[in-house]
Amino acid sequence: MVTEQGNALVAQSGGPTAAINATLSGVIRASHESTRISHLYGAFNGIDGILNERFSLLDYRIRTLDDLRLLETTPAAALGSCRVRLGDPEQQPQVYEKVFDFFRRHDIRYFFYIGGNDSMDTLSKLSTYASMTDSHVRMIGVPKTIDNDLAETDHTPGYGSAAKYIAVSVQEIARDAAVYASRSLTVVEVMGRDAGWLTAAAALPRLYGGSAADLVYLPERPFSFERFFRDVEQTWESKPNVVAAVAEGLRLSDGRYVGESSQSGDIDVFGHRYLSGAAREIGSAVRRELGCKVRDMSLDVSQRCASHSASLTDIRESVAIGKSAVRAAVRGATNEMMVFRRVSKSPYKVEIGRVSLERVANEVRRVPEVYINESGNNVTDECLRYMAPLITGEANVRYENGLPVHFVIPISLQEKNYI
Amino acid sequence: MVTEQGNALVAQSGGPTAAINATLSGVIRASHESTRISHLYGAFNGIDGILNERFSLLDYRIRTLDDLRLLETTPAAALGSCRVRLGDPEQQPQVYEKVFDFFRRHDIRYFFYIGGNDSMDTLSKLSTYASMTDSHVRMIGVPKTIDNDLAETDHTPGYGSAAKYIAVSVQEIARDAAVYASRSLTVVEVMGRDAGWLTAAAALPRLYGGSAADLVYLPERPFSFERFFRDVEQTWESKPNVVAAVAEGLRLSDGRYVGESSQSGDIDVFGHRYLSGAAREIGSAVRRELGCKVRDMSLDVSQRCASHSASLTDIRESVAIGKSAVRAAVRGATNEMMVFRRVSKSPYKVEIGRVSLERVANEVRRVPEVYINESGNNVTDECLRYMAPLITGEANVRYENGLPVHFVIPISLQEKNYI
């Protein structure tokens, strides 16, 4: 077992979340506790940092428990991120050689990659290459994505905080929409190209009698403008101010994105064609067809970075899954992704497990039929009960001068090597 | 003084804020404490509620101190709002007669109108009519607007919470923007048609070394695309990920809104012309001219209703100014609006005073020259120091099941009279 003593490397990849740094903190905490890990390195901008030798000994950059606590409520990826996806080893042997040369030179025995399904694909390829070349570097993926669309896990770290931000914001927006006595429609666009998990969160306050989106449209069902008009008019019969949540990835039955449907015109002064968002497009259509006051808006990037409103459950679980990744690796695991398994619905309880990377890579987990109502214009109570525990608790954000304090790893992108 | 014993009426008007219900709570608290006020009525949907007899005895609707505490962190106008603006008494004598008939029938001696400058204009006209007709109803305006553009007051209730939400969100967005190593521009659109107070808040984290907007464009200065391109390129020299905050009301030197500048084309499939937002327009222009990755977004309506992130200072001051309005009225004041006066900058200290309504009605207070830098692409440190105390402290929001609890006055818009 002596050969397992060595260094570990961690990197972050894909779109940031409010909880991805909490997972990083978990990796740091468990690495520090492990007698098998001498030093923990962080690669900057994911796999790019390995290829370009941009990395740091994290022991030098994050020194105190207080740093770690702040890191856990700091949004976006503290180590930076990338959108790089590795090709197959046969196509890019030099890239793989470079990565494993890096591992050898820095005595890396454990590699933790925090990312979504593209990142798991990259890690899976690296694992395959490792076994082909008799490398003993152990590779563990730690999931993160606000989209909640990774296979094999009950939910993904980062989703709970994003869902909480959406539920909190939509509850406020619905309250705001209700102040005027005249009829109106508010269309709120929520992130999610292929899966409606985030959009579903706009319905969550309903579970507790709060103000929620009245209508909810997920990309799992084809969108019809005609049906939408009917749904809105029907809802107006019981209340004047209707709020609809729509996924950015809504598609028409012909497969085109709703946001693409204004194709013939909309050229600006420079001759450039716009791609309108789904909410914008639906808002315009309602203004013309139903002639009422319409507001359309998008919750945009705050959905993934609003750590001031992060879910305590999400932050805690994200730390825990990062720790578990380290413990699993030193105990021998490799070529796996950590997952949550919900072992009890009520009271809510999860356990952390592992699955083979290849079962996750490139898979998309969509919202199941049983979570969508028959009319396709809302989610079921079962769906609300699935989401509810994930947004509970408020992350312990430290404020100074009225603003959350973030922990920034003191690096400069101008530096080349960072140790 | 016996004649002053009677009832009071309160109403809310204009766009909602995160603090307008805190002011309502202040009016309720002080009315309850006053021996001169027998009952406090609330009119629903502002002046509309008076004209249509839609009102309630608030004693019946808000019963406990706990209700009041929740009301103070509930967004949007709990009594509903309106956009009605009264014409002159000579033009609409029957409207004025209706209002004062309402006052007589319900023995209203004090009227508190919580609103922006349109509402102050309405209240000023009612006051003039009162003195013309020897009515003794005392009328006090209580300011509210996230825009911070009311004359004669250091700042407006509601502004601090909106500014805090913007500063917190931009700090997070800037963090999110920084995760990739490649050049990018993020354009964040902030509310404010005529005044740049809200947009200025995007620079606030700079005061404490946080991540802030690098470039800030207020409607007080004409906008130039050419100059913007230059500013962005210059900022790229020191960092790859530039964040620019732009006011929705930005105008070109010819007076057109930036968001209107795409006029020749952009027709959708239904032949309808879009009005693009400022950020969207600027984003498109940069994509074409500089060819980098650009994200454009708008913080939208959450700026005025995100009470989950409200400023404790703002909420406390909003309660206090509501209380002061009641105390001033029972002591004889009328035809005035309550204002904040900053009597000390450091430590920050405000006193509450009053000014004549006619000095406020229809005036717009813009960001002064001394708060804008010479290049017109940011605000000065003096501006940051002006804003800083207004966002301090976190409102004591009660959460249940992971969501803020709102207090909703139990009325139904279907009811006609509500007592």
PDB file of N, CA and C in Angstrom, chain B residues 337-390:
ATOM      1  N   MET B 337     -44.638  66.044   2.095  1.00  0.00           N
ATOM      2  CA  MET B 337     -44.072  64.703   1.958  1.00  0.00           C
ATOM      3  C   MET B 337     -42.949  64.547   2.982  1.00  0.00           C
ATOM      4  N   MET B 338     -42.852  63.359   3.537  1.00  0.00           N
ATOM      5  CA  MET B 338     -41.781  63.075   4.486  1.00  0.00           C
ATOM      6  C   MET B 338     -40.474  62.876   3.698  1.00  0.00           C
ATOM      7  N   VAL B 339     -39.367  63.307   4.265  1.00  0.00           N
ATOM      8  CA  VAL B 339     -38.063  63.148   3.598  1.00  0.00           C
ATOM      9  C   VAL B 339     -37.004  62.687   4.601  1.00  0.00           C
ATOM     10  N   PHE B 340     -35.919  62.127   4.024  1.00  0.00           N
ATOM     11  CA  PHE B 340     -34.738  61.828   4.831  1.00  0.00           C
ATOM     12  C   PHE B 340     -33.724  62.951   4.638  1.00  0.00           C
ATOM     13  N   ARG B 341     -33.112  63.356   5.747  1.00  0.00           N
ATOM     14  CA  ARG B 341     -31.985  64.294   5.643  1.00  0.00           C
ATOM     15  C   ARG B 341     -30.771  63.634   6.260  1.00  0.00           C
ATOM     16  N   ARG B 342     -29.682  63.561   5.507  1.00  0.00           N
ATOM     17  CA  ARG B 342     -28.461  62.937   6.039  1.00  0.00           C
ATOM     18  C   ARG B 342     -27.738  63.988   6.872  1.00  0.00           C
ATOM     19  N   VAL B 343     -27.808  63.846   8.174  1.00  0.00           N
ATOM     20  CA  VAL B 343     -27.210  64.865   9.033  1.00  0.00           C
ATOM     21  C   VAL B 343     -25.754  64.554   9.351  1.00  0.00           C
ATOM     22  N   SER B 344     -25.346  63.305   9.091  1.00  0.00           N
ATOM     23  CA  SER B 344     -23.933  62.972   9.265  1.00  0.00           C
ATOM     24  C   SER B 344     -23.570  61.900   8.246  1.00  0.00           C
ATOM     25  N   LYS B 345     -22.436  62.101   7.588  1.00  0.00           N
ATOM     26  CA  LYS B 345     -21.995  61.116   6.590  1.00  0.00           C
ATOM     27  C   LYS B 345     -21.300  59.941   7.255  1.00  0.00           C
ATOM     28  N   SER B 346     -20.459  60.271   8.262  1.00  0.00           N
ATOM     29  CA  SER B 346     -19.676  59.217   8.897  1.00  0.00           C
ATOM     30  C   SER B 346     -19.505  59.541  10.365  1.00  0.00           C
ATOM     31  N   PRO B 347     -20.201  58.854  11.271  1.00  0.00           N
ATOM     32  CA  PRO B 347     -21.099  57.729  10.984  1.00  0.00           C
ATOM     33  C   PRO B 347     -22.381  58.213  10.307  1.00  0.00           C
ATOM     34  N   TYR B 348     -22.918  57.336   9.474  1.00  0.00           N
ATOM     35  CA  TYR B 348     -24.146  57.650   8.743  1.00  0.00           C
ATOM     36  C   TYR B 348     -25.298  57.899   9.713  1.00  0.00           C
ATOM     37  N   LYS B 349     -26.000  58.991   9.518  1.00  0.00           N
ATOM     38  CA  LYS B 349     -27.146  59.298  10.381  1.00  0.00           C
ATOM     39  C   LYS B 349     -28.153  60.117   9.582  1.00  0.00           C
ATOM     40  N   VAL B 350     -29.412  59.690   9.613  1.00  0.00           N
ATOM     41  CA  VAL B 350     -30.452  60.478   8.936  1.00  0.00           C
ATOM     42  C   VAL B 350     -31.489  60.958   9.950  1.00  0.00           C
ATOM     43  N   GLU B 351     -32.080  62.075   9.618  1.00  0.00           N
ATOM     44  CA  GLU B 351     -33.250  62.546  10.354  1.00  0.00           C
ATOM     45  C   GLU B 351     -34.403  62.603   9.377  1.00  0.00           C
ATOM     46  N   ILE B 352     -35.597  62.510   9.926  1.00  0.00           N
ATOM     47  CA  ILE B 352     -36.771  62.556   9.057  1.00  0.00           C
ATOM     48  C   ILE B 352     -37.390  63.941   9.139  1.00  0.00           C
ATOM     49  N   GLY B 353     -37.612  64.551   7.990  1.00  0.00           N
ATOM     50  CA  GLY B 353     -38.219  65.876   7.941  1.00  0.00           C
ATOM     51  C   GLY B 353     -39.391  65.880   6.967  1.00  0.00           C
ATOM     52  N   ARG B 354     -39.855  67.060   6.588  1.00  0.00           N
ATOM     53  CA  ARG B 354     -40.985  67.189   5.672  1.00  0.00           C
ATOM     54  C   ARG B 354     -40.725  68.337   4.706  1.00  0.00           C
ATOM     55  N   VAL B 355     -41.266  68.204   3.520  1.00  0.00           N
ATOM     56  CA  VAL B 355     -41.238  69.328   2.569  1.00  0.00           C
ATOM     57  C   VAL B 355     -42.622  69.445   1.934  1.00  0.00           C
ATOM     58  N   SER B 356     -42.889  70.604   1.402  1.00  0.00           N
ATOM     59  CA  SER B 356     -44.162  70.840   0.731  1.00  0.00           C
ATOM     60  C   SER B 356     -44.301  69.915  -0.478  1.00  0.00           C
ATOM     61  N   LEU B 357     -45.468  69.334  -0.660  1.00  0.00           N
ATOM     62  CA  LEU B 357     -45.685  68.392  -1.761  1.00  0.00           C
ATOM     63  C   LEU B 357     -45.340  68.992  -3.114  1.00  0.00           C
ATOM     64  N   GLU B 358     -45.646  70.281  -3.286  1.00  0.00           N
ATOM     65  CA  GLU B 358     -45.447  70.849  -4.629  1.00  0.00           C
ATOM     66  C   GLU B 358     -43.971  70.965  -4.992  1.00  0.00           C
ATOM     67  N   ARG B 359     -43.101  70.893  -3.974  1.00  0.00           N
ATOM     68  CA  ARG B 359     -41.671  70.930  -4.286  1.00  0.00           C
ATOM     69  C   ARG B 359     -41.174  69.568  -4.778  1.00  0.00           C
ATOM     70  N   VAL B 360     -41.993  68.545  -4.638  1.00  0.00           N
ATOM     71  CA  VAL B 360     -41.585  67.185  -5.006  1.00  0.00           C
ATOM     72  C   VAL B 360     -42.280  66.718  -6.277  1.00  0.00           C
ATOM     73  N   ALA B 361     -43.570  67.044  -6.363  1.00  0.00           N
ATOM     74  CA  ALA B 361     -44.389  66.524  -7.457  1.00  0.00           C
ATOM     75  C   ALA B 361     -43.745  66.840  -8.802  1.00  0.00           C
ATOM     76  N   ASN B 362     -43.630  65.826  -9.626  1.00  0.00           N
ATOM     77  CA  ASN B 362     -43.145  65.963 -11.003  1.00  0.00           C
ATOM     78  C   ASN B 362     -41.674  66.343 -11.147  1.00  0.00           C
ATOM     79  N   GLU B 363     -40.949  66.421 -10.031  1.00  0.00           N
ATOM     80  CA  GLU B 363     -39.516  66.675 -10.139  1.00  0.00           C
ATOM     81  C   GLU B 363     -38.776  65.336 -10.250  1.00  0.00           C
ATOM     82  N   VAL B 364     -37.657  65.325 -10.957  1.00  0.00           N
ATOM     83  CA  VAL B 364     -36.812  64.132 -11.009  1.00  0.00           C
ATOM     84  C   VAL B 364     -35.408  64.517 -10.538  1.00  0.00           C
ATOM     85  N   ARG B 365     -34.906  63.770  -9.570  1.00  0.00           N
ATOM     86  CA  ARG B 365     -33.563  64.045  -9.061  1.00  0.00           C
ATOM     87  C   ARG B 365     -32.580  63.111  -9.740  1.00  0.00           C
ATOM     88  N   ARG B 366     -31.708  63.650 -10.541  1.00  0.00           N
ATOM     89  CA  ARG B 366     -30.750  62.818 -11.275  1.00  0.00           C
ATOM     90  C   ARG B 366     -29.438  62.680 -10.496  1.00  0.00           C
ATOM     91  N   VAL B 367     -28.611  61.739 -10.932  1.00  0.00           N
ATOM     92  CA  VAL B 367     -27.291  61.565 -10.320  1.00  0.00           C
ATOM     93  C   VAL B 367     -26.452  62.798 -10.654  1.00  0.00           C
ATOM     94  N   PRO B 368     -25.901  63.484  -9.637  1.00  0.00           N
ATOM     95  CA  PRO B 368     -25.160  64.721  -9.915  1.00  0.00           C
ATOM     96  C   PRO B 368     -23.834  64.446 -10.624  1.00  0.00           C
ATOM     97  N   GLU B 369     -23.356  65.462 -11.305  1.00  0.00           N
ATOM     98  CA  GLU B 369     -22.101  65.357 -12.067  1.00  0.00           C
ATOM     99  C   GLU B 369     -20.940  64.827 -11.221  1.00  0.00           C
ATOM    100  N   VAL B 370     -20.887  65.261  -9.975  1.00  0.00           N
ATOM    101  CA  VAL B 370     -19.750  64.910  -9.118  1.00  0.00           C
ATOM    102  C   VAL B 370     -19.710  63.418  -8.780  1.00  0.00           C
ATOM    103  N   TYR B 371     -20.806  62.716  -9.061  1.00  0.00           N
ATOM    104  CA  TYR B 371     -20.855  61.267  -8.820  1.00  0.00           C
ATOM    105  C   TYR B 371     -20.454  60.460 -10.057  1.00  0.00           C
ATOM    106  N   ILE B 372     -20.237  61.129 -11.174  1.00  0.00           N
ATOM    107  CA  ILE B 372     -19.910  60.420 -12.419  1.00  0.00           C
ATOM    108  C   ILE B 372     -18.469  60.767 -12.809  1.00  0.00           C
ATOM    109  N   ASN B 373     -17.699  59.753 -13.218  1.00  0.00           N
ATOM    110  CA  ASN B 373     -16.296  60.051 -13.546  1.00  0.00           C
ATOM    111  C   ASN B 373     -16.193  60.826 -14.863  1.00  0.00           C
ATOM    112  N   GLU B 374     -14.998  61.321 -15.106  1.00  0.00           N
ATOM    113  CA  GLU B 374     -14.809  62.212 -16.243  1.00  0.00           C
ATOM    114  C   GLU B 374     -15.122  61.527 -17.582  1.00  0.00           C
ATOM    115  N   SER B 375     -14.701  60.263 -17.695  1.00  0.00           N
ATOM    116  CA  SER B 375     -14.926  59.537 -18.949  1.00  0.00           C
ATOM    117  C   SER B 375     -16.385  59.114 -19.120  1.00  0.00           C
ATOM    118  N   GLY B 376     -17.184  59.289 -18.072  1.00  0.00           N
ATOM    119  CA  GLY B 376     -18.597  58.900 -18.179  1.00  0.00           C
ATOM    120  C   GLY B 376     -18.787  57.394 -18.260  1.00  0.00           C
ATOM    121  N   ASN B 377     -17.789  56.626 -17.792  1.00  0.00           N
ATOM    122  CA  ASN B 377     -17.934  55.171 -17.845  1.00  0.00           C
ATOM    123  C   ASN B 377     -17.859  54.508 -16.468  1.00  0.00           C
ATOM    124  N   ASN B 378     -18.048  55.308 -15.422  1.00  0.00           N
ATOM    125  CA  ASN B 378     -18.121  54.747 -14.079  1.00  0.00           C
ATOM    126  C   ASN B 378     -18.595  55.835 -13.112  1.00  0.00           C
ATOM    127  N   VAL B 379     -18.805  55.424 -11.867  1.00  0.00           N
ATOM    128  CA  VAL B 379     -19.164  56.414 -10.851  1.00  0.00           C
ATOM    129  C   VAL B 379     -17.952  56.665  -9.958  1.00  0.00           C
ATOM    130  N   THR B 380     -17.971  57.772  -9.266  1.00  0.00           N
ATOM    131  CA  THR B 380     -16.835  58.148  -8.421  1.00  0.00           C
ATOM    132  C   THR B 380     -16.930  57.477  -7.050  1.00  0.00           C
ATOM    133  N   ASP B 381     -15.836  57.488  -6.329  1.00  0.00           N
ATOM    134  CA  ASP B 381     -15.838  56.934  -4.972  1.00  0.00           C
ATOM    135  C   ASP B 381     -16.815  57.694  -4.078  1.00  0.00           C
ATOM    136  N   GLU B 382     -16.980  58.974  -4.335  1.00  0.00           N
ATOM    137  CA  GLU B 382     -17.929  59.776  -3.548  1.00  0.00           C
ATOM    138  C   GLU B 382     -19.342  59.200  -3.712  1.00  0.00           C
ATOM    139  N   CYS B 383     -19.650  58.773  -4.914  1.00  0.00           N
ATOM    140  CA  CYS B 383     -20.955  58.153  -5.179  1.00  0.00           C
ATOM    141  C   CYS B 383     -21.075  56.841  -4.400  1.00  0.00           C
ATOM    142  N   LEU B 384     -20.015  56.045  -4.401  1.00  0.00           N
ATOM    143  CA  LEU B 384     -20.041  54.769  -3.668  1.00  0.00           C
ATOM    144  C   LEU B 384     -20.258  55.017  -2.179  1.00  0.00           C
ATOM    145  N   ARG B 385     -19.593  56.056  -1.662  1.00  0.00           N
ATOM    146  CA  ARG B 385     -19.737  56.350  -0.232  1.00  0.00           C
ATOM    147  C   ARG B 385     -21.144  56.854   0.092  1.00  0.00           C
ATOM    148  N   TYR B 386     -21.767  57.523  -0.876  1.00  0.00           N
ATOM    149  CA  TYR B 386     -23.170  57.937  -0.684  1.00  0.00           C
ATOM    150  C   TYR B 386     -24.084  56.706  -0.572  1.00  0.00           C
ATOM    151  N   MET B 387     -23.873  55.715  -1.447  1.00  0.00           N
ATOM    152  CA  MET B 387     -24.760  54.538  -1.484  1.00  0.00           C
ATOM    153  C   MET B 387     -24.492  53.574  -0.331  1.00  0.00           C
ATOM    154  N   ALA B 388     -23.206  53.451   0.042  1.00  0.00           N
ATOM    155  CA  ALA B 388     -22.773  52.369   0.929  1.00  0.00           C
ATOM    156  C   ALA B 388     -23.646  52.146   2.167  1.00  0.00           C
ATOM    157  N   PRO B 389     -23.956  53.196   2.950  1.00  0.00           N
ATOM    158  CA  PRO B 389     -24.713  52.917   4.184  1.00  0.00           C
ATOM    159  C   PRO B 389     -26.135  52.429   3.916  1.00  0.00           C
ATOM    160  N   LEU B 390     -26.656  52.713   2.735  1.00  0.00           N
ATOM    161  CA  LEU B 390     -28.065  52.400   2.454  1.00  0.00           C
ATOM    162  C   LEU B 390     -28.312  50.910   2.267  1.00  0.00           C
TER     163      LEU B 390
END
